[in-house]
Short mmCIF file of C-alpha atoms and ligand atoms in Angstrom, two decimals:
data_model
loop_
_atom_site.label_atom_id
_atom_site.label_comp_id
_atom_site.label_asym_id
_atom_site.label_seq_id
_atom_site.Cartn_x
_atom_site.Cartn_y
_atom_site.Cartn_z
CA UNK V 1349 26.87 -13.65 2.96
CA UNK V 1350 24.13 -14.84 5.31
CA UNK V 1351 22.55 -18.28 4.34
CA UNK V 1352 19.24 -18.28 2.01
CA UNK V 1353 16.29 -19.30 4.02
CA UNK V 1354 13.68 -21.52 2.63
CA UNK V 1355 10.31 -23.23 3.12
CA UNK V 1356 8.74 -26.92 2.13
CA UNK V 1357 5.12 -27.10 3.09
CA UNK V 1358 4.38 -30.34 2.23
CA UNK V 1359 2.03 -33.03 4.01
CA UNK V 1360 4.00 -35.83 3.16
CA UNK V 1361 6.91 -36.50 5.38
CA UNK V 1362 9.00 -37.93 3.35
CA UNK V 1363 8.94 -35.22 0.14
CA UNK V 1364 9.79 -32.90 3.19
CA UNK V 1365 12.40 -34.51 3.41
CA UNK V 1366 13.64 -34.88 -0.39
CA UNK V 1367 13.01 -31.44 -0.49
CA UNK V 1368 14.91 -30.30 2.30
CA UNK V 1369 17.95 -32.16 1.36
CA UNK V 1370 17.79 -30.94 -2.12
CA UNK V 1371 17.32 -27.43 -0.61
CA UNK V 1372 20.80 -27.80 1.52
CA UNK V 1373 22.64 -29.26 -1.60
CA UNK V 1374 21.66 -25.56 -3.44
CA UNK V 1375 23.02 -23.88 -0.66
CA UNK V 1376 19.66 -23.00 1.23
CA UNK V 1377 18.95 -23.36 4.87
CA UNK V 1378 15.73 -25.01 4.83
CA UNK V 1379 12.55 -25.19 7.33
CA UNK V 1380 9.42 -27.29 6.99
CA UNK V 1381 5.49 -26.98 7.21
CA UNK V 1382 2.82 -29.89 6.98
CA UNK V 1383 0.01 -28.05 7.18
CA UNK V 1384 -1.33 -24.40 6.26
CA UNK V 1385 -1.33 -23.27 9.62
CA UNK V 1386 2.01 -24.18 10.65
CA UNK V 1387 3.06 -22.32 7.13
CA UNK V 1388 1.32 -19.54 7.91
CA UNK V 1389 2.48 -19.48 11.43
CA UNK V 1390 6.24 -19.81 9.69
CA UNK V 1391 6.37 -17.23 6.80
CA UNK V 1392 4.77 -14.45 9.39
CA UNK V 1393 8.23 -14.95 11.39
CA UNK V 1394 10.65 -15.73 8.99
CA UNK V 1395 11.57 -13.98 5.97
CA UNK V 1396 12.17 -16.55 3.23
CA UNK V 1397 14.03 -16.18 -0.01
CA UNK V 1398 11.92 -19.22 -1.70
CA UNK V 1399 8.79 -21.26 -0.40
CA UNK V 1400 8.56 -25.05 -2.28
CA UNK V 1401 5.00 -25.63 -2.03
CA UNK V 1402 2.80 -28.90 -2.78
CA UNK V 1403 -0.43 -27.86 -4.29
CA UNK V 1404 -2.07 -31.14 -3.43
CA UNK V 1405 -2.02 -29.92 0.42
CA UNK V 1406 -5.43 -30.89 1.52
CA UNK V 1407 -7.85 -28.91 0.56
CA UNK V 1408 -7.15 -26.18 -1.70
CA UNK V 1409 -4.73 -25.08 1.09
CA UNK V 1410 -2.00 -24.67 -0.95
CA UNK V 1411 -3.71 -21.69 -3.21
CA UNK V 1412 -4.71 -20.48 0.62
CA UNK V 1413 -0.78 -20.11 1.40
CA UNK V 1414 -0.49 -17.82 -1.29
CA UNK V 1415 -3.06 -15.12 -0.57
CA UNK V 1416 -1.56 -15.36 3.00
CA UNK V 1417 2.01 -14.71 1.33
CA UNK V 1418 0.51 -11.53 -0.39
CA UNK V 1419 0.10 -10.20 3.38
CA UNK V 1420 3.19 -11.67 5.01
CA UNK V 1421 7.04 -9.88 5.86
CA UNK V 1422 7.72 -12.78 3.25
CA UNK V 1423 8.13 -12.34 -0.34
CA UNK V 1424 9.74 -15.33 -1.75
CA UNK V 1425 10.28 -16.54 -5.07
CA UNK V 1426 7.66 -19.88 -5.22
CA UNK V 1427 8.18 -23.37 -6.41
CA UNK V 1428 5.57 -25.95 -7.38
CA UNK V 1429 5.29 -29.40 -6.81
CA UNK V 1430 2.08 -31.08 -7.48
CA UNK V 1431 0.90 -34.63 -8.84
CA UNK V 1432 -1.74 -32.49 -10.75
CA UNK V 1433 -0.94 -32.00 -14.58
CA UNK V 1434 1.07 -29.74 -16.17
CA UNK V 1435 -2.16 -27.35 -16.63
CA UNK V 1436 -2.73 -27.10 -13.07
CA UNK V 1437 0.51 -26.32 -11.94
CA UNK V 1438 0.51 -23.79 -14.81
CA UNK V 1439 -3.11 -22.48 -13.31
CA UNK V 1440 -1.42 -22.12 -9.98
CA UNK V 1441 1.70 -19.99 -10.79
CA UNK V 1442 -0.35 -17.50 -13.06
CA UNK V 1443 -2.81 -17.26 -10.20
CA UNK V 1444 0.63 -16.53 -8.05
CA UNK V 1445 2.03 -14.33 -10.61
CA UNK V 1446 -1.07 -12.02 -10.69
CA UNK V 1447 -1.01 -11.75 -7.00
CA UNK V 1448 2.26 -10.44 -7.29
CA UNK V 1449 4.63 -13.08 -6.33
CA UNK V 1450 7.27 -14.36 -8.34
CA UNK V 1451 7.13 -17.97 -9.44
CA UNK V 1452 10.59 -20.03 -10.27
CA UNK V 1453 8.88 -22.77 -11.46
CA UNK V 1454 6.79 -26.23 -11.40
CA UNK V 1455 7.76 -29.19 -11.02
CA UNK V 1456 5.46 -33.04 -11.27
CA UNK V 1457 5.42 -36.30 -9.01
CA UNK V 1458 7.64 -38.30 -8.49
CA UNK V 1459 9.74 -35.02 -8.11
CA UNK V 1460 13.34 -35.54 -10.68
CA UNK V 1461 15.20 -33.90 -7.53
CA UNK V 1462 18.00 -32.90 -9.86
CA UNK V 1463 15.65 -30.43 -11.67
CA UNK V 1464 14.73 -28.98 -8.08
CA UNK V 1465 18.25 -28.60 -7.71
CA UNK V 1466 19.02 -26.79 -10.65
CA UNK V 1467 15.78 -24.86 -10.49
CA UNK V 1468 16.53 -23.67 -7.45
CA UNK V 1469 20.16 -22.40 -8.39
CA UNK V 1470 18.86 -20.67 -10.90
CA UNK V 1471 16.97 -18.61 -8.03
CA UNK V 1472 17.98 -14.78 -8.29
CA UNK V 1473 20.45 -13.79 -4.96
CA UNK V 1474 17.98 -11.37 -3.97
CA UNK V 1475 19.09 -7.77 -4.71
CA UNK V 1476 17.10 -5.24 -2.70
CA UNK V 1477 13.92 -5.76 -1.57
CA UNK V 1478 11.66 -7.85 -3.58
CA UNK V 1479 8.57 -6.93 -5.57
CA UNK V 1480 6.33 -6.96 -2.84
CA UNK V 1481 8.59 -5.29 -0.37
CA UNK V 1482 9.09 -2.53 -3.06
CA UNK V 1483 5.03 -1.86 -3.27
CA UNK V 1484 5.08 -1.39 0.23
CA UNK V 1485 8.43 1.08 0.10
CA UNK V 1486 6.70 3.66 -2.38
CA UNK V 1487 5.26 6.55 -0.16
CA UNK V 1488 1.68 7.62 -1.51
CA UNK V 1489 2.93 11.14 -0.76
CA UNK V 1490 5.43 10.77 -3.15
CA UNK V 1491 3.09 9.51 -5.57
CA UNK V 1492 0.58 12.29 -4.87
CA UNK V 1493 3.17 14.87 -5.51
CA UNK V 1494 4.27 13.21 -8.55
CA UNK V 1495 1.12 13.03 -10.15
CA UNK V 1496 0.54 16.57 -8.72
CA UNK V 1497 3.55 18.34 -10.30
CA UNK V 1498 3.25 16.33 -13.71
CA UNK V 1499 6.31 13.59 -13.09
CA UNK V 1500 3.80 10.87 -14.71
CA UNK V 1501 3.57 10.81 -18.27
CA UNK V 1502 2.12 8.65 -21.62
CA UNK V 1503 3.90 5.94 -23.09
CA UNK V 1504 1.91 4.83 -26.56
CA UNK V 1505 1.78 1.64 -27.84
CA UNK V 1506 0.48 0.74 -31.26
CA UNK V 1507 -2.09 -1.90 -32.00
CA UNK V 1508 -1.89 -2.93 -35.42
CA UNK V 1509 -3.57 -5.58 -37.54
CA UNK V 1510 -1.49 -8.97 -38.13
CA UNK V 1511 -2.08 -9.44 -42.06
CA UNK V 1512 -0.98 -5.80 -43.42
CA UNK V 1513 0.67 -4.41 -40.23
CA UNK V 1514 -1.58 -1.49 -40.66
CA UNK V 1515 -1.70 0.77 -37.28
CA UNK V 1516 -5.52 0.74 -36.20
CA UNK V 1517 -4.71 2.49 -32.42
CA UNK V 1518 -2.75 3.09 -29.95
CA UNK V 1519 -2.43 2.07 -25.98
CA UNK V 1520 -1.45 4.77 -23.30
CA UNK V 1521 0.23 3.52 -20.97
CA UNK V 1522 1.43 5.31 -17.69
CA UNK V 1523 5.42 6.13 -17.00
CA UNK V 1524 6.58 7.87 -13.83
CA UNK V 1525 10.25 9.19 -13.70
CA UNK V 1526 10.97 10.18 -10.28
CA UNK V 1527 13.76 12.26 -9.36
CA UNK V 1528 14.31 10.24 -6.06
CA UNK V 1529 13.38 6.64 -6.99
CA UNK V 1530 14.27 6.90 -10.81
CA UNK V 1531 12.08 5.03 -13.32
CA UNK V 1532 9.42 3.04 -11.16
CA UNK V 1533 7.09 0.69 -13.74
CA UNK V 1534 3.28 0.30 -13.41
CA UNK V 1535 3.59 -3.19 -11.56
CA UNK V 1536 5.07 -1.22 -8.82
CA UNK V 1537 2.58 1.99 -8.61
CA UNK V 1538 0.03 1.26 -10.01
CA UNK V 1539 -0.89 -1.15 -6.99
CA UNK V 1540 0.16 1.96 -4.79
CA UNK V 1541 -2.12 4.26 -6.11
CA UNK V 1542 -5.28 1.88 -5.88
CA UNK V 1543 -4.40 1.17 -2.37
CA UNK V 1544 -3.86 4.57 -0.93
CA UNK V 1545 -7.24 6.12 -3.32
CA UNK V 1546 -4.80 8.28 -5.65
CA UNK V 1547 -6.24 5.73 -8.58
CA UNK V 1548 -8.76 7.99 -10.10
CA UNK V 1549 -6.41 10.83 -9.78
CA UNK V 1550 -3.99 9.30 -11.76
CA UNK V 1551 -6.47 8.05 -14.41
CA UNK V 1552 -8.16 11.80 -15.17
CA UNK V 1553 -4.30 12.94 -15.17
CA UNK V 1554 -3.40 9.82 -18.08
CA UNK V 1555 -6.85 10.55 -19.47
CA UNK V 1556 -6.37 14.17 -20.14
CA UNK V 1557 -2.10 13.82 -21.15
CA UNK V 1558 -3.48 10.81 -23.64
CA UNK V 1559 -6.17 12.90 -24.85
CA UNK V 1560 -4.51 16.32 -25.93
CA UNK V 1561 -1.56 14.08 -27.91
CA UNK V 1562 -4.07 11.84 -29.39
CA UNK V 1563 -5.87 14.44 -30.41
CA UNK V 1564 -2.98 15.97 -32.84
CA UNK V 1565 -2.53 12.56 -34.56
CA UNK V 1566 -6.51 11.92 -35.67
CA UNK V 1567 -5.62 14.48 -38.08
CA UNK V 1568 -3.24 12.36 -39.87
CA UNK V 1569 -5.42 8.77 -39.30
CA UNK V 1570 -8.90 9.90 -38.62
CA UNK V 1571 -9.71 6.06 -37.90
CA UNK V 1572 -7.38 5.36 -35.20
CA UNK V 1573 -8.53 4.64 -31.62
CA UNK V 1574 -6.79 5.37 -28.20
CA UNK V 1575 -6.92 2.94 -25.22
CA UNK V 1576 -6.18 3.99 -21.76
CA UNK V 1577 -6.40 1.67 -18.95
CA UNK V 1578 -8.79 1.83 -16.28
CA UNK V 1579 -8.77 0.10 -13.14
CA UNK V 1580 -11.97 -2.02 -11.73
CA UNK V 1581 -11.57 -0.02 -8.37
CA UNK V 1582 -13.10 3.01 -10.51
CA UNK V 1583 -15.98 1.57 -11.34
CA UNK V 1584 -17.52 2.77 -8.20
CA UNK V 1585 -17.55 6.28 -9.24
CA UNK V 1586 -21.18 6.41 -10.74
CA UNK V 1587 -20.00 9.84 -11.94
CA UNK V 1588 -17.18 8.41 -14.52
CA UNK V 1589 -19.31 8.02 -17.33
CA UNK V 1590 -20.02 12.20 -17.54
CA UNK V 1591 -16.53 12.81 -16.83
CA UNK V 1592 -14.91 11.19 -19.62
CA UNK V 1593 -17.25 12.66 -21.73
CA UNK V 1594 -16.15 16.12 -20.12
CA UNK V 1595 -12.58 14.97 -21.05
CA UNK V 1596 -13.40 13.52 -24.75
CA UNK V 1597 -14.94 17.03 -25.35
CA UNK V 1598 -12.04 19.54 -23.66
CA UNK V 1599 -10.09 17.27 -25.85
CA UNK V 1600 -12.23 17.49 -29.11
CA UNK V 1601 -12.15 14.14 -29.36
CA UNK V 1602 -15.34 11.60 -30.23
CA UNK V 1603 -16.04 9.51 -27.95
CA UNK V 1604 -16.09 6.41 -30.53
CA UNK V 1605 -12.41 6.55 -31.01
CA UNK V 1606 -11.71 5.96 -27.43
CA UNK V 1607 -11.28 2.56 -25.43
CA UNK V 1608 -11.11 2.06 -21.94
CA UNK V 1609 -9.35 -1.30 -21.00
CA UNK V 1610 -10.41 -2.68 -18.05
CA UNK V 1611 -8.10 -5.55 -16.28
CA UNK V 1612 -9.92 -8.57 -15.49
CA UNK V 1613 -7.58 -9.98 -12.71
CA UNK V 1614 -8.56 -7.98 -10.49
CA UNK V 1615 -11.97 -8.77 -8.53
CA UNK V 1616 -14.63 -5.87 -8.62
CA UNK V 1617 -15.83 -4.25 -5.68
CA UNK V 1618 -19.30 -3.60 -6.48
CA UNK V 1619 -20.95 -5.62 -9.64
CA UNK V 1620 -23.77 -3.28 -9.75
CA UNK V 1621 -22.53 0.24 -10.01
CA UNK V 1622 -19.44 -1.49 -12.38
CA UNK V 1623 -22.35 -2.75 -14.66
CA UNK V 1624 -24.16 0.81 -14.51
CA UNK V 1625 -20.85 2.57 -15.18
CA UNK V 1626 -19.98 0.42 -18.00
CA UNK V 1627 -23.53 0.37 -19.61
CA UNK V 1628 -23.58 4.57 -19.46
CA UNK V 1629 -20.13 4.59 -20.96
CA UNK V 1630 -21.38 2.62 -24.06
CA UNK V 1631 -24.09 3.70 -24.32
CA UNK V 1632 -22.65 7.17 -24.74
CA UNK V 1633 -20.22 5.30 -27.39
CA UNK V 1634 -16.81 4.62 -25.73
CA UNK V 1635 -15.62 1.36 -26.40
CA UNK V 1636 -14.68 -1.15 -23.62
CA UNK V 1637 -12.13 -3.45 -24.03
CA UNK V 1638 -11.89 -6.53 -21.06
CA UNK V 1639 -7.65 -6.42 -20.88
CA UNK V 1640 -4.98 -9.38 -19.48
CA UNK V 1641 -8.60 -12.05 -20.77
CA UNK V 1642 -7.87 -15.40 -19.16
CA UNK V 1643 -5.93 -14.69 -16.15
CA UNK V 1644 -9.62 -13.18 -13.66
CA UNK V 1645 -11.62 -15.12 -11.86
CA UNK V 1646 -14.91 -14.59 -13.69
CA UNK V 1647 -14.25 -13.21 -17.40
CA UNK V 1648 -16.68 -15.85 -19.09
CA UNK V 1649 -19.56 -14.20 -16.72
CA UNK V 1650 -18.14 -10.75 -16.83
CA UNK V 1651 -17.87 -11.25 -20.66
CA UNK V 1652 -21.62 -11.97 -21.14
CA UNK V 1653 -22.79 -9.96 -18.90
CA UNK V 1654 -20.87 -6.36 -18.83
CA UNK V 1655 -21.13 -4.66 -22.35
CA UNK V 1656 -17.68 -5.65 -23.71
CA UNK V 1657 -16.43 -4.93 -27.04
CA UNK V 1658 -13.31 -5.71 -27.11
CA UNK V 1659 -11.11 -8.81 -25.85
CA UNK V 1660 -7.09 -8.73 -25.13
CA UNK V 1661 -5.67 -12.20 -24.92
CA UNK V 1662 -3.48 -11.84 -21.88
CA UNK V 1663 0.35 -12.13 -22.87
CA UNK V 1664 0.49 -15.45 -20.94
CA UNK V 1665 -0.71 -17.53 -23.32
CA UNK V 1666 0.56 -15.49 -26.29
CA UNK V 1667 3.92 -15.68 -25.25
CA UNK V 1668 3.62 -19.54 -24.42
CA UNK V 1669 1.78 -20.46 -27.63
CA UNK V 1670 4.84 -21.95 -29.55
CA UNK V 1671 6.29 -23.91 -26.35
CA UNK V 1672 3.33 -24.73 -24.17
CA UNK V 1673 0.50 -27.30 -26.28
CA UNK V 1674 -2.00 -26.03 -24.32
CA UNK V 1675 -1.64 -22.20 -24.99
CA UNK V 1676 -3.20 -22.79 -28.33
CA UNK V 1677 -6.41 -24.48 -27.27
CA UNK V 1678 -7.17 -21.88 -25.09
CA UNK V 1679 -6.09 -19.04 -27.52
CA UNK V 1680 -8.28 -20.94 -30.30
CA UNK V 1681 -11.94 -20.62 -27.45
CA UNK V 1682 -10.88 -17.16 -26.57
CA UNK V 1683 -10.93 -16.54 -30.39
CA UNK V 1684 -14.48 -19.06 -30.82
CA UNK V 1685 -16.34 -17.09 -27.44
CA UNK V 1686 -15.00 -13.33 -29.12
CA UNK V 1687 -16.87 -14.38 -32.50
CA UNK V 1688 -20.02 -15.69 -30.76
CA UNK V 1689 -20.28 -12.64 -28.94
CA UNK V 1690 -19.26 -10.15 -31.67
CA UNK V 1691 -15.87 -8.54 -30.11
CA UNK V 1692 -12.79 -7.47 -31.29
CA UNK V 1693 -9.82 -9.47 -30.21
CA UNK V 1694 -6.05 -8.23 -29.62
CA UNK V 1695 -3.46 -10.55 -29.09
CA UNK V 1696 -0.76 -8.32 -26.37
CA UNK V 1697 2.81 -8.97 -25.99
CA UNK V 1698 3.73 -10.39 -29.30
CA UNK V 1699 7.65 -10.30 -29.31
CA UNK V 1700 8.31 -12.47 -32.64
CA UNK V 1701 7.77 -13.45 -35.81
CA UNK V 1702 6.67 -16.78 -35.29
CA UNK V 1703 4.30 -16.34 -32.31
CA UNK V 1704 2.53 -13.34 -34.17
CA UNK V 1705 2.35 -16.01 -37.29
CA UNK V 1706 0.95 -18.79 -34.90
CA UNK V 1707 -2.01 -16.08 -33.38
CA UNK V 1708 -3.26 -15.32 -36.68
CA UNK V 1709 -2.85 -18.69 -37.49
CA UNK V 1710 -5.38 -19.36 -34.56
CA UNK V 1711 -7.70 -16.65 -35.71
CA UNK V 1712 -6.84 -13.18 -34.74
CA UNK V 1713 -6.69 -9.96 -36.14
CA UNK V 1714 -4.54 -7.53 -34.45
CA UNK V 1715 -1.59 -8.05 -32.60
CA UNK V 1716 0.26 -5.42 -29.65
CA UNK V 1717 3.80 -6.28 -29.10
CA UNK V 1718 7.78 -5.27 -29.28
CA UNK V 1719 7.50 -7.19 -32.64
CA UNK V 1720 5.45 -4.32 -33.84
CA UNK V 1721 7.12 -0.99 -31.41
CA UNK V 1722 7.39 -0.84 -28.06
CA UNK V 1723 5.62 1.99 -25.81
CA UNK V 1724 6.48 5.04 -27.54
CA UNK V 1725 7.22 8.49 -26.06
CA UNK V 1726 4.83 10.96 -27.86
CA UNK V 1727 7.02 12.23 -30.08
CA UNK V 1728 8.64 8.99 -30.77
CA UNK V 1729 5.17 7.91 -31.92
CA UNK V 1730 4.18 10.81 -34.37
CA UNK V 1731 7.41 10.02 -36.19
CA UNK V 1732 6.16 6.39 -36.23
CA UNK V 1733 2.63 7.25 -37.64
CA UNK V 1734 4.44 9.32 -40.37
CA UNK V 1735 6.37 6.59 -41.17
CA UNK V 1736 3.40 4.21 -41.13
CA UNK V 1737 2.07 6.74 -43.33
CA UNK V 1738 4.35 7.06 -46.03
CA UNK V 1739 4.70 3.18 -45.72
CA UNK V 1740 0.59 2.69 -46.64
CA UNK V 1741 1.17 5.59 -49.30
CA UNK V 1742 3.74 3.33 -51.02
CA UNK V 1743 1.87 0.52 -51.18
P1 C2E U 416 -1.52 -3.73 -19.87
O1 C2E U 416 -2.58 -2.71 -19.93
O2 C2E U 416 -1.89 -5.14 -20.18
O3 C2E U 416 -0.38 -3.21 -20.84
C1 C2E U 416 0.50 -4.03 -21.56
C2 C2E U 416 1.81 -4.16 -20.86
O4 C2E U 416 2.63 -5.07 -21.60
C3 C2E U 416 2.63 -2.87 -20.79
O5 C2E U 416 3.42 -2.94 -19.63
C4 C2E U 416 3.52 -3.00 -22.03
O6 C2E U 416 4.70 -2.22 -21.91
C5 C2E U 416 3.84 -4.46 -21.97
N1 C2E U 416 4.20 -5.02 -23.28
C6 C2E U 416 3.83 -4.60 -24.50
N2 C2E U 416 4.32 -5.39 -25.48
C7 C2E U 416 5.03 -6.35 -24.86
C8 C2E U 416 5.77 -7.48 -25.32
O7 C2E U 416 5.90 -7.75 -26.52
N3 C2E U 416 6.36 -8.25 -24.38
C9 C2E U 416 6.25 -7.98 -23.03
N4 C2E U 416 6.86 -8.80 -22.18
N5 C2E U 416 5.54 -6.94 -22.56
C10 C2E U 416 4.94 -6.13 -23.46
P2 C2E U 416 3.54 -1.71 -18.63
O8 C2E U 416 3.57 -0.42 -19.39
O9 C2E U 416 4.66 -2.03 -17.71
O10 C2E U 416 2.16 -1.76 -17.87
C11 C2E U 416 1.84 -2.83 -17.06
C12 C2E U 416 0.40 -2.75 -16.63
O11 C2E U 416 0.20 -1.63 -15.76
C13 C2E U 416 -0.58 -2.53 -17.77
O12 C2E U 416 -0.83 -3.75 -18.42
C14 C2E U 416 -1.79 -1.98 -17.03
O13 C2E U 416 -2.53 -3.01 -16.45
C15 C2E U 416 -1.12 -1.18 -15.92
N6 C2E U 416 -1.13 0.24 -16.32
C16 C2E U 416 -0.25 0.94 -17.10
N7 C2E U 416 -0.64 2.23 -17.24
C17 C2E U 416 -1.81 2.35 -16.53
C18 C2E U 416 -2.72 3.43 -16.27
O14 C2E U 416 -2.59 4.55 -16.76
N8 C2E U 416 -3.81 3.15 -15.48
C19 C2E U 416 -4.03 1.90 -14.96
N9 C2E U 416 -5.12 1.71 -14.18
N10 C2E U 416 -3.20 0.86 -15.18
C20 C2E U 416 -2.11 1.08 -15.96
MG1 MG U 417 -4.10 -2.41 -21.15
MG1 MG U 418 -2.87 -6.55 -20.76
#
């Protein structure tokens, strides 16, 4: 087995060097950087398996590294080590993790340099190509073809509310089954399609699928809503707004019962026609629903001044809210800022009992989460409603 290969980039000589010799002792060949460039210069050569990096390089040069990562042969599993609080550190790796790199852990200084040891045990061999490496592997042919010849389907998710468990809506959410590459997930194609332009193709092709099996369960629960995601790089289509209606009314369906969730990680390309887009699509009555709140790098602005109304906490902090103390601060202001400004708020990726007790707790409503079902196949769902159904009937 060829020896694991990885980076310090530190400015301080003698972390390097704590580092390094921690690095060896878990069985990694390690190289070192003091400055961005020389990083830079190193991960463009070298393909390493996990980069320990000191935020507190000068500058914000450590956040630099990681954009540079994004474009690097590199795709290493990242380490923290900072002097900053807890808070940063935690600012930094979800800032990583929605650029799409993976993110072992954090550590504070004075470094405990057996945790770095046993952190970095824990570090996956890696199996295949990583995440990264795996983006840049799918062919946008393939994807073309697949959306082409109907390989991509719905997944539904219900949204329900937190006191009675009463479903309120459901979330499509795209699958592809390949016959070559087998079951590829959204993280992986979904980048794919918005960097080769096949985006909007796949959208009107979720749109539609969502659409005709939606339509089927109004009958039974006339109030539900259905969400489909929509990425930012659409909202430069100044036509979108006409053709969704085109779709709501092939479909029969009003345009009040559907939501399109728009991620805020991502940065948009053009504020202007986004803001017209949005505008014409409420204005027209489809509701718009700001998705993954709290990890972008503008929500508060895009909140106040895009016409919003709807708010999804991002699973982060859900999923952190028992464990991490700060999760519930932030949950509670997300909660205060969605009453101020009217929206509804979803809590996503609720997995248990006590964290969907905890988010009501801090004030919201309705929950989305394997507590509740997971993404449903069509069929899989109707059963669920029926059961939801005769569930509401008993009570
Ligand atoms: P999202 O819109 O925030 O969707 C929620 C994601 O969280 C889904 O992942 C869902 O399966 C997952 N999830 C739900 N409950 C839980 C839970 O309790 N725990 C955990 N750990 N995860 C949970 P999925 O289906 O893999 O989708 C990932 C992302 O891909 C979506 O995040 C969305 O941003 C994007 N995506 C999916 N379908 C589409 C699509 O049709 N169009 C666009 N533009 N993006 C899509
Ligand atoms: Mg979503
Ligand atoms: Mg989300």
């Amino acid at each position: 087995m060829t020896e694991r290969r990885l980076l310090v980039v530190d400015d301080e000589a003698v972390q390097r060097l704590v580092v390094a010799s921690a690095a060896a002792r878990a069985g990694f060949a390690a190289d070192s950087a003091a400055t961005l460039e020389a990083a830079v210069s190193r991960v463009g050569s070298v393909a390493y398996d996990v980069v320990v990096l000191d935020l507190g390089l000068r500058k914000n040069d450590g956040i630099e590294l990681l954009r540079r990562l994004c474009d690097s042969k590199s795709d290493p599993v990242l380490v923290f080590i900072s002097a900053f609080d807890e808070r940063v550190r935690q600012a930094a790796a979800r800032l990583a993790m929605s650029l799409g790199l993976r993110v072992a852990g954090t550590l504070g200084k004075p470094m405990r340099v057996d945790e770095l040891i046993a952190l970095l045990r824990r570090v996956p061999q890696a199996a295949g190509p990583g995440h990264l490496e795996q983006i840049r592997t799918i062919d946008p042919d393939i994807l073309a073809a697949a959306i082409e010849h109907g390989e991509l389907t719905c997944a539904f998710q219900p949204k329900v509310t937190l006191n009675g468990r009463h479903l309120i809506g459901v979330e499509a959410l795209a699958r592809w089954r390949s016959p070559t590459l087998g079951h590829v997930p959204p993280s992986l194609f979904i980048p794919v399609a918005e960097r080769s332009g096949l985006i909007d193709r796949l959208t009107w092709h979720v749109l539609d699928e969502a659409l005709a099996a939606f339509r089927a369960w109004r009958m039974a629960s006339p109030d539900m809503t259905l969400a489909v995601n929509l990425s930012p790089l659409s909202l430069t289509d100044l036509s979108l707004p006409e053709r969704v209606s085109d779709a709501l009314a092939k479909a029969d369906v009003p345009a009040a019962a559907l939501v399109l969730e728009v991620t805020e990680g991502a940065v948009m390309t053009d504020c202007v026609a986004a803001a017209d887009i949005l505008t014409r699509l409420r204005i027209r009555d489809v509701k718009l629903s700001i998705d993954d709140f709290g990890t972008g790098h503008s929500s508060l602005l895009s909140l106040m001044r895009l016409p919003f109304s709807e708010l999804k906490i991002d699973q982060s902090f859900v999923r952190d809210c028992l464990d991490d103390p700060e999760a519930p601060k932030i949950i509670r202001g997300i909660v205060s800022v969605a009453r101020d400004l009217g929206l509804k708020l979803v809590a996503e990726g609720i997995e248990t009992e006590p964290v969907a007790t905890q988010v009501e707790k801090l004030g919201c409503l309705v929950g989305q989460g394997y507590l509740f079902a997971p993404p449903l196949a069509a069929t899989a769902l109707y059963e669920h409603l029926r059961a939801n159904a005769a569930d509401d009937a008993a009570d």
